Structure formats: structure tokens, C-alpha cells
Amino acid sequence: MNQRRRAWREILLTAPSFGWLVVLFVVPTLVVFAIAFKPPDALGGIGHGWTLGTWRHLGNPNYPAIIWRTLWMSLVTTALCVLLAVPTGYCMARAPRRWRQPLMLLVVVPFWTSFLVRVFAWKTLLHPDGALKRLLVALHLVADSTSLLYRPETVLLVLVYTYLPFAILPVYAASEKFDFSLMEAAQDLGAHRFRAFVSVFLPGIRRGLLTAVAMVLIPALGSYVIPDVMGGTNSEMIGNKIAQRTFVDRNLPHASALATLLMLAVLLPLALYPLFAGRNNDQKPDRKEVA
Amino acid sequence: MSASRRSLFPVAMTALVLLFLYIPILVLILYSFNDGRFSVRWDHASLKWYRRLLHERAIWHALRNSLLIAVTATLTSTVLGTTAALALHRYRSRLQKVHYGLVYAPLVVPDILAGMSLLLLFVACGVQLGMSTIYLAHVSFCVSYVTMVVLARLQDFDVSVIEAANDLGANTWQATRYVLLPLLLPGIVAGGLLAFTLSLDDFVITFFVSGPGSTTLPLYIYSMIRHGNPPLINALSTLLIAVTFLAVWGSQRLLAKQRKDG
């Protein structure tokens, strides 16, 4: 009797979120996979029967270039974010305790302001008549005719800007728990400061680094707005093609096949994550109090 | 530990990173007070664009839509997220393993995939796109965030309080209603606030599932960025940034006060 009531209660508590997510997350994802194997019809809808035609079409010279660009832009963004996040997270964790909270707020606040506003801010800053351009021209760093906008580098810059807080926060969280006396010990034993940083500190915050990589890489792979607003046709990513196939060409099977491909690209790093994260025992048992 | 053994490099990098994070925002705020027709050439300070903003009716309509969706989506996702977190915390069954995977998965799926798959579902089911489809989409991504926040709070929770309530004769419902939920409230509120801000700021998913007449503020800003009047966007953006900073400042004040009282 009691067993049964317990089971009922569990179902009662689980059903609302479970049901909602099955209907509005699992089913639509499966619909996308299915439509990738359907032929399009002339009216922008979905035809009858099944086909691999869409997949064969992805071999067309257009797509490999975009897929390749999506991968390298996301990987470079991730690398740059982590490179900037490591010294920042380290510095924040070593700052006096009363400074840590304000420093964290400083990192998080830009991330709370509207995403579109931040992207637009860069557009203003890099505008051909903008202050930055004029400064660079005055310093003879760029020619007057060079555009700072609509280039792959611009997209990369704004991607790094947008996802940097996602990398800093996990690195900081891991550094905060790191026992810095280990670094002192390494230095006492004769290790150079940099050597201690690389061989003691970085392995110590490995999980934080991996989380940072995942937090940047996954949304970067799915970028749509940033290449759309900041880039030209030479900086399109898979996300732009998905939107274009959905809204402009109205070729839903094509959009679905690209979406499936993107999904695989996202799942791959997630599947590899446990391999790198390793066993639990490298985490420090002496957890410091987190503010 | 001696200061000489610390390198200045991380400090310099942190300063540069913070500068990098704030410069675009500061430039934007500065230009919003610029009178010139081309926003990037500085003429003289003015509130012209703010006055123009007040008369832009479409903005107020978009804001109304955004708030309506954010409030309803927050309420729904807070209820769903809280029940989900309670179930995940209380039971250790195979069902909960699947449940956890289901709640976790939307967090790692890029927005564009979530938006596109929902669009295909709505089109396949013949659902008219509009406010209701945006609401459904927003609840779907907010639930996972609320669940994670509430679950984190539950994991710090002292279970003996519930046992004490039971010992004192409270049944499960009473222990949940009068002991667990009040103690959990800060977590639920934090989850709800996160859902509210995510909903208010979402562009990509909304872009896919919106229909005629359901323009939200981010959709409006996007169309302004593509075709509109840059100084007007600067002014609107500055107002939004001001609201964010006020909210952060207010919540910090509240937290500080709570700490003092507690």
C-alpha cells in the first residue's frame, strides 16, 4: 500500500516536466531527424516517401566549406576564450576574499545585458566612421579603405567577446577550490613559477577547463546571430545556412539535414567529455567555503 | 607567501579582459547621447533619441509582448522545474535517470536547433505561430534552468528538518508545504528570475516560432539593427543596460541586507 502511494507520488511529481519535455523537446528533435530523410515538395512542404537525396546533396561544394568554417571558427573561439579565461580566473581566485564577489559581478554583468545589444555595440564600435577605425587609421595600422566589419575575423572577435564569461566562470570556480599551497610547495621544491603554473595549477583545475571548453564550443557551433550581423557571405556558419534553408528557400529537408549534422557536431565533444574528465579522485577534498 | 613570487601577468590580463568586456558597452552609452544623424560622428550631447524613443509605439507593443511571455513562461516553468527538482532529489529510480537526461539535454542543444525543431513541430501539427507558440517554446528551455537551480538548492538542504517535521506528526503534504517549500523559496525565486531574464532576452528560438503580431523586444531590436535607425537603438540599448545595472545593484543590496539580518 505504502509502496504504491510512493510510486504514485513519484509519477505525480515527474509527469509534468517529463511530459512537457517529451512533447516539446524529444518529439521535435525526432521530427527533424525524420524530415532529413524526406524529399521536399514544390510548395516548400515535405513530400512523400523516404530518400537519401538530401544527404547526397550535402557533398555539393558549398557545404563542406561552410561546415569546415563552422568547425574552425568554433575551435579558435574556444581556444582564445580559454587562453584569456585561465589568467583571469587565476587572478580572481588569488584576489583578496572581499574582492572576489565584485570581480565576479564585473564579469557577469555584461553577460546579463541583452545579447543583441552587445552585438550591436560592436557594430557601432567597428563602424567605418567609428572611433576605433579612425584611431587605427591614424596609427597607420589599417588602410582607410579596409573595412573592420563583415570579415571572418570580426565574427571571431565578437564570438570571443560573447562567450568569454562562459569560460571565465568555470575556470574561476575551479581555481577558487584549488589549494594554492600546492604551488608554493612546487616552488619551494625548485620549480619555476611558470613551471608550477603549468604542472600543478592547470592539472588541478582540469575539470573547470573542460567545462569552459564545453560551455564555449557548443553554443559557438550553433552561432547564428553573430555571423549574420557581423559577417558577410565569406563568414557564414551552419546556423546561417539552417535559417536560410528554413526561411528563404523553404527547403525543410535540407535545413533538417544540416541541423542533424550540427547536432552530431555538438554530441561529439559531449561524448568525449568523460574520457578527459577522468576519475573523481583528483578533486581536492578540502573544499573552501564558496561565497 | 611573498609578493615577489606572484606574477603581475595575470593581473594585467584580468584588467585587459575587463576593459575588453566593457568598452563596447561604454561606447554605446556615449553615442546614445549624441545628437548627430550618423551616430558614429560626435556632434553634441542631446536627449533627442530618448524623446524619439518615447513616441515609437511599436517598441512599447514589443515590450508588452515580451513581458507577457516572460511572466507566463516564468510561472509555468517555475512550477514544472520545482516539481522536477523535487522528483529528481527524492527518488533514485531508473525513471529519474531518464528524467534527469531529459531535463539536462536542452541545456546543451544550441538555440538554433531548438528553435528549428519546434518550428517544424508546430508546422507539422498545423499550429498557428504567434504568442502561444513563443510561450510554449520559452517554457521548454526555461524548465531545465529552473530545475538545475532548485536542485542545487535541494542538494544543500538538511533532510533532518523534514524528518523532524514528520516526527512531530506532519504528513508528507504538510512537511512539504510548511517546511520544505518555505526553505526552498530562495532557490525557487532564483530559478524563476533566471527563467524571466532568459525569456526576456531570447532571440534565436523566438525568431523561429514567432508569427505575425507577436514581435517581442529582441525581435524588434534585431529588425532595427538590420534596417533601422542606429541612434534609436543606442538609446534603447542604454535604457536596457541601465535596467540591468539597477537590477543587479538592487539584488546585491537585498542580499547584503539579508546577510546582515540573518
mmCIF file of C-alpha atoms in Angstrom, chain A residues 6 9-10 13-14 16-18 20-29 31-32 35 84 87-88 90-91 94 105-106 109-110 112-117 120-122 124-125 127 129-131 134 157 161 164 168 184 187-188 193 218 222 224-225 228-229 239 242 246-247 252 255-256 259 262-263 266 270, chain B residues 1 4-7 10-11 13-14 17-18 20-25 27-28 31 40-41 80 83-84 86-87 90-91 93 95-96 98-99 102-103 105-106 108-110 112-113 116-122 136 139-140 172 201 203-204 207-208 218 222 225-226 230 233-234 237 240-241 244-245 248 252:
data_model
loop_
_atom_site.group_PDB
_atom_site.id
_atom_site.type_symbol
_atom_site.label_atom_id
_atom_site.label_comp_id
_atom_site.label_asym_id
_atom_site.label_seq_id
_atom_site.Cartn_x
_atom_site.Cartn_y
_atom_site.Cartn_z
ATOM 1 C CA ARG A 6 5.147 6.291 -3.077
ATOM 2 C CA ARG A 9 3.724 10.350 -5.793
ATOM 3 C CA GLU A 10 6.847 9.894 -7.871
ATOM 4 C CA LEU A 13 5.941 14.835 -9.403
ATOM 5 C CA THR A 14 7.691 13.591 -12.541
ATOM 6 C CA PRO A 16 4.548 17.471 -15.648
ATOM 7 C CA SER A 17 8.165 18.195 -16.638
ATOM 8 C CA PHE A 18 8.623 14.767 -18.223
ATOM 9 C CA TRP A 20 6.297 18.690 -21.372
ATOM 10 C CA LEU A 21 9.835 17.869 -22.458
ATOM 11 C CA VAL A 22 8.837 14.712 -24.337
ATOM 12 C CA VAL A 23 6.241 16.625 -26.362
ATOM 13 C CA LEU A 24 8.225 19.838 -26.887
ATOM 14 C CA PHE A 25 11.816 18.590 -26.919
ATOM 15 C CA VAL A 26 12.125 14.894 -27.794
ATOM 16 C CA VAL A 27 9.360 14.746 -30.411
ATOM 17 C CA PRO A 28 10.528 17.859 -32.325
ATOM 18 C CA THR A 29 14.120 16.583 -32.333
ATOM 19 C CA VAL A 31 10.827 15.152 -36.332
ATOM 20 C CA VAL A 32 13.988 16.959 -37.509
ATOM 21 C CA ILE A 35 12.488 15.122 -42.153
ATOM 22 C CA LEU A 84 42.008 34.543 -21.777
ATOM 23 C CA PRO A 87 44.915 34.014 -16.228
ATOM 24 C CA THR A 88 41.686 35.881 -15.402
ATOM 25 C CA TYR A 90 43.587 32.526 -11.645
ATOM 26 C CA CYS A 91 43.858 36.219 -10.756
ATOM 27 C CA ARG A 94 44.033 34.754 -5.813
ATOM 28 C CA LEU A 105 29.905 40.578 -10.772
ATOM 29 C CA LEU A 106 32.051 42.626 -13.153
ATOM 30 C CA VAL A 109 27.088 41.916 -15.704
ATOM 31 C CA PRO A 110 27.938 42.328 -19.419
ATOM 32 C CA TRP A 112 23.295 39.883 -18.321
ATOM 33 C CA THR A 113 22.825 42.808 -20.678
ATOM 34 C CA SER A 114 20.874 41.950 -23.792
ATOM 35 C CA PHE A 115 22.820 39.733 -26.183
ATOM 36 C CA LEU A 116 21.665 41.681 -29.244
ATOM 37 C CA VAL A 117 22.661 44.965 -27.617
ATOM 38 C CA PHE A 120 25.149 45.855 -31.875
ATOM 39 C CA ALA A 121 27.654 47.683 -29.652
ATOM 40 C CA TRP A 122 30.458 46.045 -31.626
ATOM 41 C CA THR A 124 28.916 50.712 -33.644
ATOM 42 C CA LEU A 125 32.488 50.403 -32.437
ATOM 43 C CA HIS A 127 31.736 51.167 -37.996
ATOM 44 C CA ASP A 129 33.296 56.156 -39.319
ATOM 45 C CA GLY A 130 33.731 54.887 -35.783
ATOM 46 C CA ALA A 131 36.326 55.897 -33.252
ATOM 47 C CA ARG A 134 39.845 56.316 -37.106
ATOM 48 C CA LEU A 157 36.193 38.735 -32.246
ATOM 49 C CA TYR A 161 33.514 38.636 -26.650
ATOM 50 C CA LEU A 164 34.266 34.774 -22.712
ATOM 51 C CA ILE A 168 35.868 32.609 -17.091
ATOM 52 C CA GLU A 184 54.046 27.229 -3.081
ATOM 53 C CA GLN A 187 58.210 26.461 -5.951
ATOM 54 C CA ASP A 188 59.851 25.551 -2.658
ATOM 55 C CA ARG A 193 56.818 29.984 -11.261
ATOM 56 C CA ILE A 218 28.696 24.108 -28.028
ATOM 57 C CA GLY A 222 25.342 26.806 -33.218
ATOM 58 C CA TYR A 224 23.589 32.291 -35.917
ATOM 59 C CA VAL A 225 23.142 35.938 -34.943
ATOM 60 C CA ASP A 228 24.563 37.092 -39.532
ATOM 61 C CA VAL A 229 25.031 40.617 -38.159
ATOM 62 C CA GLY A 239 23.457 28.173 -38.294
ATOM 63 C CA ILE A 242 19.881 26.382 -41.470
ATOM 64 C CA THR A 246 14.187 27.293 -43.435
ATOM 65 C CA PHE A 247 13.010 30.828 -44.193
ATOM 66 C CA LEU A 252 12.885 21.935 -44.829
ATOM 67 C CA ALA A 255 17.524 22.528 -43.125
ATOM 68 C CA SER A 256 16.856 19.323 -41.180
ATOM 69 C CA ALA A 259 20.516 20.539 -38.187
ATOM 70 C CA LEU A 262 25.115 20.244 -36.212
ATOM 71 C CA MET A 263 23.581 18.003 -33.569
ATOM 72 C CA VAL A 266 27.624 19.044 -30.584
ATOM 73 C CA LEU A 270 29.954 15.791 -25.084
ATOM 74 C CA MET B 1 53.905 33.821 0.843
ATOM 75 C CA SER B 4 57.661 38.719 -5.268
ATOM 76 C CA ARG B 5 56.694 35.168 -6.123
ATOM 77 C CA ARG B 6 53.445 36.364 -7.710
ATOM 78 C CA SER B 7 53.494 37.338 -11.342
ATOM 79 C CA PRO B 10 47.506 37.529 -14.606
ATOM 80 C CA VAL B 11 46.563 40.877 -13.055
ATOM 81 C CA MET B 13 45.403 40.143 -18.298
ATOM 82 C CA THR B 14 42.396 40.474 -15.989
ATOM 83 C CA VAL B 17 39.799 41.330 -20.188
ATOM 84 C CA LEU B 18 37.553 43.614 -18.133
ATOM 85 C CA PHE B 20 37.533 44.321 -23.431
ATOM 86 C CA LEU B 21 34.196 43.375 -21.821
ATOM 87 C CA TYR B 22 33.175 46.952 -21.042
ATOM 88 C CA ILE B 23 34.491 49.139 -23.874
ATOM 89 C CA PRO B 24 31.740 48.314 -26.415
ATOM 90 C CA ILE B 25 29.069 48.940 -23.799
ATOM 91 C CA VAL B 27 30.914 53.436 -26.375
ATOM 92 C CA LEU B 28 27.289 52.531 -27.000
ATOM 93 C CA TYR B 31 26.802 57.544 -28.574
ATOM 94 C CA VAL B 40 29.307 57.447 -35.163
ATOM 95 C CA ARG B 41 30.241 61.116 -35.707
ATOM 96 C CA LEU B 80 7.419 22.441 -13.696
ATOM 97 C CA THR B 83 8.299 19.541 -9.227
ATOM 98 C CA ALA B 84 11.032 18.114 -11.476
ATOM 99 C CA LEU B 86 11.723 17.511 -6.069
ATOM 100 C CA ALA B 87 11.249 14.277 -8.016
ATOM 101 C CA ARG B 90 13.622 12.452 -3.670
ATOM 102 C CA TYR B 91 13.637 9.340 -5.841
ATOM 103 C CA SER B 93 14.789 5.144 -9.715
ATOM 104 C CA LEU B 95 12.725 6.715 -14.272
ATOM 105 C CA GLN B 96 14.610 9.582 -12.606
ATOM 106 C CA VAL B 98 15.845 9.190 -17.792
ATOM 107 C CA HIS B 99 14.130 12.245 -16.321
ATOM 108 C CA LEU B 102 15.612 14.764 -20.381
ATOM 109 C CA VAL B 103 16.000 17.882 -18.242
ATOM 110 C CA ALA B 105 19.648 17.715 -22.714
ATOM 111 C CA PRO B 106 18.004 21.063 -23.626
ATOM 112 C CA VAL B 108 23.420 21.580 -24.330
ATOM 113 C CA VAL B 109 21.381 21.882 -27.514
ATOM 114 C CA PRO B 110 22.200 25.075 -29.449
ATOM 115 C CA ILE B 112 19.074 27.322 -33.400
ATOM 116 C CA LEU B 113 18.340 23.589 -33.221
ATOM 117 C CA MET B 116 14.092 24.963 -35.776
ATOM 118 C CA SER B 117 12.811 21.697 -34.338
ATOM 119 C CA LEU B 118 9.937 23.471 -32.553
ATOM 120 C CA LEU B 119 9.067 25.319 -35.766
ATOM 121 C CA LEU B 120 8.895 22.012 -37.661
ATOM 122 C CA LEU B 121 6.716 20.502 -34.922
ATOM 123 C CA PHE B 122 4.307 23.442 -34.940
ATOM 124 C CA LEU B 136 5.435 27.039 -25.308
ATOM 125 C CA VAL B 139 8.751 27.245 -21.109
ATOM 126 C CA SER B 140 10.580 24.352 -22.791
ATOM 127 C CA THR B 172 4.174 14.373 3.704
ATOM 128 C CA ASP B 201 16.426 38.149 -23.762
ATOM 129 C CA PHE B 203 16.123 35.969 -29.713
ATOM 130 C CA VAL B 204 17.003 32.862 -31.754
ATOM 131 C CA PHE B 207 12.744 34.186 -34.158
ATOM 132 C CA PHE B 208 11.843 30.693 -35.376
ATOM 133 C CA PRO B 218 14.601 41.232 -29.035
ATOM 134 C CA TYR B 222 17.045 42.746 -34.379
ATOM 135 C CA ILE B 225 19.785 46.504 -36.261
ATOM 136 C CA ARG B 226 19.188 45.151 -39.751
ATOM 137 C CA PRO B 230 21.198 53.236 -35.216
ATOM 138 C CA ILE B 233 18.925 51.504 -30.966
ATOM 139 C CA ASN B 234 21.736 53.118 -28.957
ATOM 140 C CA SER B 237 20.116 49.717 -25.563
ATOM 141 C CA LEU B 240 18.099 48.274 -21.214
ATOM 142 C CA ILE B 241 21.649 48.370 -19.813
ATOM 143 C CA THR B 244 20.159 45.550 -15.908
ATOM 144 C CA PHE B 245 22.573 47.510 -13.736
ATOM 145 C CA VAL B 248 21.980 43.853 -10.235
ATOM 146 C CA GLN B 252 23.090 42.971 -4.296
#
